[in-house]
mmCIF file of N, CA and C in Angstrom:
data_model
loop_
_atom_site.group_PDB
_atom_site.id
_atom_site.type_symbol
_atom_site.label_atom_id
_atom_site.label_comp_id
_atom_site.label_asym_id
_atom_site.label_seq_id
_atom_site.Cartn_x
_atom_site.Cartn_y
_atom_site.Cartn_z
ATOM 1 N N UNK V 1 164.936 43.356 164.912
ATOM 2 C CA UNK V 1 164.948 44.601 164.189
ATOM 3 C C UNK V 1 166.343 44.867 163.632
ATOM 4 N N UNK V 2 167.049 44.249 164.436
ATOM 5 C CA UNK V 2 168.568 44.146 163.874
ATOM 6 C C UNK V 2 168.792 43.864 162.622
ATOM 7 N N UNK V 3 168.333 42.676 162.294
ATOM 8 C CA UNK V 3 168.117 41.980 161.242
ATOM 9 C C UNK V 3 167.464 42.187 160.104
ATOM 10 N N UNK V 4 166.454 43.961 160.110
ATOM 11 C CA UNK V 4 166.637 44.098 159.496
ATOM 12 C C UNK V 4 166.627 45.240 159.039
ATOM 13 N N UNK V 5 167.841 45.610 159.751
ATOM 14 C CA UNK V 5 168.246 47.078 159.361
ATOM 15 C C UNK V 5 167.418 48.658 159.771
ATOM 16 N N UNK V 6 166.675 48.072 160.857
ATOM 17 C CA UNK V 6 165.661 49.221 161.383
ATOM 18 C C UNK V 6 165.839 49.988 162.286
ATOM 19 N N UNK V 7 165.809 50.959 162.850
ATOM 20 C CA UNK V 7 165.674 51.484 164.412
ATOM 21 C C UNK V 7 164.167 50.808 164.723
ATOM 22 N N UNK V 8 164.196 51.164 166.175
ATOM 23 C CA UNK V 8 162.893 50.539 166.792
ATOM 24 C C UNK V 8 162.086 51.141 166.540
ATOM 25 N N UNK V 9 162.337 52.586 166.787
ATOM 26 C CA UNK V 9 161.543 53.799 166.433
ATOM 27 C C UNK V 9 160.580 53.689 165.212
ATOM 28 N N UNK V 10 161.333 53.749 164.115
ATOM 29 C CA UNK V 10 161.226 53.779 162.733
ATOM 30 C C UNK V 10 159.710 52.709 162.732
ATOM 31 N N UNK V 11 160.364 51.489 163.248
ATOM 32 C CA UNK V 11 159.078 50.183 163.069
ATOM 33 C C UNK V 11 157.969 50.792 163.752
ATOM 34 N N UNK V 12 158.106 50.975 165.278
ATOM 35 C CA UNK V 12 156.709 51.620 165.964
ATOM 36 C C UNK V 12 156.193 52.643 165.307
ATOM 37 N N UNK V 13 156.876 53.581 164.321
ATOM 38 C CA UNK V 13 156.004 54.797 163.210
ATOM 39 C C UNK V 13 154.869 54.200 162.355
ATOM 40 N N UNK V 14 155.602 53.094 162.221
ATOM 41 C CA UNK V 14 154.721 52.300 160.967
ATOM 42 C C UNK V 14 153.691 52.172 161.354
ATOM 43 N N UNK V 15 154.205 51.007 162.423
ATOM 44 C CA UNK V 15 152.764 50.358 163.204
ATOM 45 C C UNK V 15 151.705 51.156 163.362
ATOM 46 N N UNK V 16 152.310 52.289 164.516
ATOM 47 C CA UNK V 16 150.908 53.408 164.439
ATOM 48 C C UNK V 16 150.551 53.851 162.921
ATOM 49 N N UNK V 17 151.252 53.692 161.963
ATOM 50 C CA UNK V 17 150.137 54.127 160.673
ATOM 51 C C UNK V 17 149.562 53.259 160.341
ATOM 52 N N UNK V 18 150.402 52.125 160.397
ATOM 53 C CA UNK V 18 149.223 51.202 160.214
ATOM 54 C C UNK V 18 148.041 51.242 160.806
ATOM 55 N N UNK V 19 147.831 51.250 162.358
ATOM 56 C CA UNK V 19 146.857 51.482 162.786
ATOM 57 C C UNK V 19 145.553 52.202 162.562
ATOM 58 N N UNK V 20 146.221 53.841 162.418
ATOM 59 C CA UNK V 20 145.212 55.041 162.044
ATOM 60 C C UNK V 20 144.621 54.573 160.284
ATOM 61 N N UNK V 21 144.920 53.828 159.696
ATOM 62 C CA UNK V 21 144.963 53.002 158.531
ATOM 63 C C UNK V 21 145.437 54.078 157.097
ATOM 64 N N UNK V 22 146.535 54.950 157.579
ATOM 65 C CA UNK V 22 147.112 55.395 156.302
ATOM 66 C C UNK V 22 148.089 56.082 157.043
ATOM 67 N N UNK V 23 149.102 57.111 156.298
ATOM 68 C CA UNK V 23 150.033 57.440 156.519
ATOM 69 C C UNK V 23 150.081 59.179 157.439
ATOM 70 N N UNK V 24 148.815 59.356 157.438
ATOM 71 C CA UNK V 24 148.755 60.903 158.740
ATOM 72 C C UNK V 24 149.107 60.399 159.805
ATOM 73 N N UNK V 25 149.947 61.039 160.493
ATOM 74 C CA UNK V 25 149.979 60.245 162.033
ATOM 75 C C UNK V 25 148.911 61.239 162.592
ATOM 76 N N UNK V 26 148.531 62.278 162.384
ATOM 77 C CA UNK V 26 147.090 63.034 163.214
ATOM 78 C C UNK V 26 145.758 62.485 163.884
ATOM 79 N N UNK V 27 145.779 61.111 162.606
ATOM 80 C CA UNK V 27 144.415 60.624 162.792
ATOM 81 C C UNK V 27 144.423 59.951 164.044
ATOM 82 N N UNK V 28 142.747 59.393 164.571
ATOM 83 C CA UNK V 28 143.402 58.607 165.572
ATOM 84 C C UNK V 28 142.965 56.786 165.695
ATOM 85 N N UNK V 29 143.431 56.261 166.652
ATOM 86 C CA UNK V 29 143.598 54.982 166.236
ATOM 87 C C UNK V 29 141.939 54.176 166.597
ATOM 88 N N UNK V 30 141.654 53.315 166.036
ATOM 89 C CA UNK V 30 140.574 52.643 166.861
ATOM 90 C C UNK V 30 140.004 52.711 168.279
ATOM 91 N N UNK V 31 141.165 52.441 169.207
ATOM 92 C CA UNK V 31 140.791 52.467 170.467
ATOM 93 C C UNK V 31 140.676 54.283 170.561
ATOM 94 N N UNK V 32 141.234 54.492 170.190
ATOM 95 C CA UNK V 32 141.235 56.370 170.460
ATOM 96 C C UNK V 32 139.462 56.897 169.761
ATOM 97 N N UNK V 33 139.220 56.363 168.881
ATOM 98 C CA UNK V 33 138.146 56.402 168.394
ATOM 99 C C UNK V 33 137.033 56.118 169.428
ATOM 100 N N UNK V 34 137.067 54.977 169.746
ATOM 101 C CA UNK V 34 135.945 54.199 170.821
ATOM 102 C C UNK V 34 135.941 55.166 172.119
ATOM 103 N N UNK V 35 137.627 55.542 172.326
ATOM 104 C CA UNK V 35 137.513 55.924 173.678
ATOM 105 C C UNK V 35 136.567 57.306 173.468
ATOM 106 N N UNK V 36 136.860 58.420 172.508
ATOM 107 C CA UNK V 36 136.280 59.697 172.075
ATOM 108 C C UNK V 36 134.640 59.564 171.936
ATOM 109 N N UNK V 37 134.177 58.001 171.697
ATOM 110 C CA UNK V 37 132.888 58.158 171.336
ATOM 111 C C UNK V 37 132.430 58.398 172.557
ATOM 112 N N UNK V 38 132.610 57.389 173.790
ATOM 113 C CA UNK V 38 132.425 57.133 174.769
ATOM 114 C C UNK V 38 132.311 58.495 175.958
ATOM 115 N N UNK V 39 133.985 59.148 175.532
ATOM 116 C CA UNK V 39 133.543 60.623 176.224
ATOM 117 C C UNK V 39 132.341 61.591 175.589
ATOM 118 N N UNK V 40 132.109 60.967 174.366
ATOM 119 C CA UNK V 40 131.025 62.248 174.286
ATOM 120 C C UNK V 40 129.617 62.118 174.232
ATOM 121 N N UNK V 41 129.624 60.693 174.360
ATOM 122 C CA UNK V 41 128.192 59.778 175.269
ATOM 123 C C UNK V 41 128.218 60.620 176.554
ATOM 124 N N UNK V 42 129.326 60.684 177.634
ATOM 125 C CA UNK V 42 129.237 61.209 178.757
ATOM 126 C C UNK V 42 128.768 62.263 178.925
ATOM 127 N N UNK V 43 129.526 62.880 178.147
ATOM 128 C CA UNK V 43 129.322 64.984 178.124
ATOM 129 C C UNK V 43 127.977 64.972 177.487
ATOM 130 N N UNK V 44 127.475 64.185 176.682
ATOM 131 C CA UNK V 44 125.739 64.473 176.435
ATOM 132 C C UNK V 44 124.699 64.114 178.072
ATOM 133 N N UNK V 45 125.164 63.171 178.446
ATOM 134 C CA UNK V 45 124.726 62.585 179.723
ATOM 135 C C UNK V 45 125.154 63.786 180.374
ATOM 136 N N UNK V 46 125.931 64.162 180.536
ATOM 137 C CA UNK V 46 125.705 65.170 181.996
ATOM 138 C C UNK V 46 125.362 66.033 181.879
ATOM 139 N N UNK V 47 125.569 66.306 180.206
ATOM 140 C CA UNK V 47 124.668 67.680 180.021
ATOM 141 C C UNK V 47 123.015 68.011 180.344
ATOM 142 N N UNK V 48 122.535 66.568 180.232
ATOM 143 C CA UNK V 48 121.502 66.485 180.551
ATOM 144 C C UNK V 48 121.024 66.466 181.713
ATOM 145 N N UNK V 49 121.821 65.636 182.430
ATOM 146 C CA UNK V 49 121.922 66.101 184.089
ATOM 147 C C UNK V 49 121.850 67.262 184.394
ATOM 148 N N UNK V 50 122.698 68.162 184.127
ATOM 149 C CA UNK V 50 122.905 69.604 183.879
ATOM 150 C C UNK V 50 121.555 70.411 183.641
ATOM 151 N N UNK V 51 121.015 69.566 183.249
ATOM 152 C CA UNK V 51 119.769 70.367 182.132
ATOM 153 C C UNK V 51 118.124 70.329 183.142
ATOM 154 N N UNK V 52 118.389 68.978 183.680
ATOM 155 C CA UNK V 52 117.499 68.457 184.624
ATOM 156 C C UNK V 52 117.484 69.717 185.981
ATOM 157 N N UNK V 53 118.814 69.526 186.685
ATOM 158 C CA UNK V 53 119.210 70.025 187.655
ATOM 159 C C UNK V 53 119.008 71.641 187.717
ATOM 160 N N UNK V 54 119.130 72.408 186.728
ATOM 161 C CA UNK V 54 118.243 73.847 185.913
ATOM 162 C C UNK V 54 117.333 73.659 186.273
ATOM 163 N N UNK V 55 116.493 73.104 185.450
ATOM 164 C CA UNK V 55 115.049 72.940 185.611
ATOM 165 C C UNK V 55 114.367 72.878 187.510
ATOM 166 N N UNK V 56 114.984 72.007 187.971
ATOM 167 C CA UNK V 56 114.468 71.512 189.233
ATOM 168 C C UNK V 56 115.034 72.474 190.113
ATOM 169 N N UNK V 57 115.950 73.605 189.911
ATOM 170 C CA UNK V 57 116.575 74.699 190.759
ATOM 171 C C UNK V 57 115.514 75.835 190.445
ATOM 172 N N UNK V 58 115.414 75.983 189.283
ATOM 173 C CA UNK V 58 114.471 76.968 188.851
ATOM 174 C C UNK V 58 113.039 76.638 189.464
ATOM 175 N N UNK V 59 112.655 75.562 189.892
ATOM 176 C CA UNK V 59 111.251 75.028 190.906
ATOM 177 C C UNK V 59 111.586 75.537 191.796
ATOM 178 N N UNK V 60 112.339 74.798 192.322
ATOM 179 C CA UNK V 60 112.465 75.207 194.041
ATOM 180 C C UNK V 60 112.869 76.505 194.376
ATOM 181 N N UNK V 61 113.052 77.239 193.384
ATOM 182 C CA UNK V 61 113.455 78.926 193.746
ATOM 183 C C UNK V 61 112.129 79.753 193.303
ATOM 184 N N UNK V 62 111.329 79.319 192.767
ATOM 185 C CA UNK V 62 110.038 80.142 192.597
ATOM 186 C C UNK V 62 108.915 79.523 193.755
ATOM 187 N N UNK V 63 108.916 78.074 194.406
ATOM 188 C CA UNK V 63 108.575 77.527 195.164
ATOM 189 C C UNK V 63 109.379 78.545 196.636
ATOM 190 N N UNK V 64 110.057 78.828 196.782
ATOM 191 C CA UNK V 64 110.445 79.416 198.058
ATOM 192 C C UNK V 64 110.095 80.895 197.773
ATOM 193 N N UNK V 65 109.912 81.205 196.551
ATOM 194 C CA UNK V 65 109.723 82.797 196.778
ATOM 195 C C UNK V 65 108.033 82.947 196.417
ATOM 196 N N UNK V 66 107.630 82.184 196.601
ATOM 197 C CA UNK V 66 106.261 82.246 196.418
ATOM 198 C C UNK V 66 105.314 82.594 197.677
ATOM 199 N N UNK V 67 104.401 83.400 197.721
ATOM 200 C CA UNK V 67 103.870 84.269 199.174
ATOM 201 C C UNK V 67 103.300 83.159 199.706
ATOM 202 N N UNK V 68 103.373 82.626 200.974
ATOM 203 C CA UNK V 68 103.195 82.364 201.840
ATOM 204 C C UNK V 68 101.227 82.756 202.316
ATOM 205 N N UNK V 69 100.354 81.596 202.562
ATOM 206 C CA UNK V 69 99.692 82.472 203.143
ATOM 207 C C UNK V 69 99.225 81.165 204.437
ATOM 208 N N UNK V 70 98.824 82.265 205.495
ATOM 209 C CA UNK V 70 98.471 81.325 206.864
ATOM 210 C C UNK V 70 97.054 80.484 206.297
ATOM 211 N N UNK V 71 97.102 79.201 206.690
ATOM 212 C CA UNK V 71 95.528 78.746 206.840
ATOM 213 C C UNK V 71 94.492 79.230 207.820
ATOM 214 N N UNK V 72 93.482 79.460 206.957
ATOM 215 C CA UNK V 72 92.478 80.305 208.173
ATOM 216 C C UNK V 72 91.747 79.127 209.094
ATOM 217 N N UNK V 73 91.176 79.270 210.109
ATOM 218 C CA UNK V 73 90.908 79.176 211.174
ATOM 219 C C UNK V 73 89.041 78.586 211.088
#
């Protein structure tokens, strides 16, 4: 980098624009991409978990409050 006249800094700016493939540094990079898809695969998944776990609380709480009656004899 000496050679040619750079800070280190300066070069690693690039690189990451290169990366994000233009000159915003905001955007984000490929792997940042993949990783974001991936979290929000998850957060749909648990939401659904989430969604399940409602459902099956809302059973078992009308299931326990439901009258009781003895079997007759």
């Amino acid at each position: 980098m000496k050679d040619l006249g750079i800070h280190k800094e300066v070069l690693r700016g690039w690189v990451r624009q290169a990366e994000v493939g233009g000159e915003r540094d905001d955007r984000l990079t490929t792997a940042e991409q993949d990783e974001l898809r991936q979290f929000r695969k998850k957060v749909a998944e648990l939401r659904r978990a989430n969604e399940i776990r409602k459902a099956a609380s809302v059973f078992f709480a009308q299931e326990i409050d439901r009258p009781r009656t003895r079997p007759s004899r």
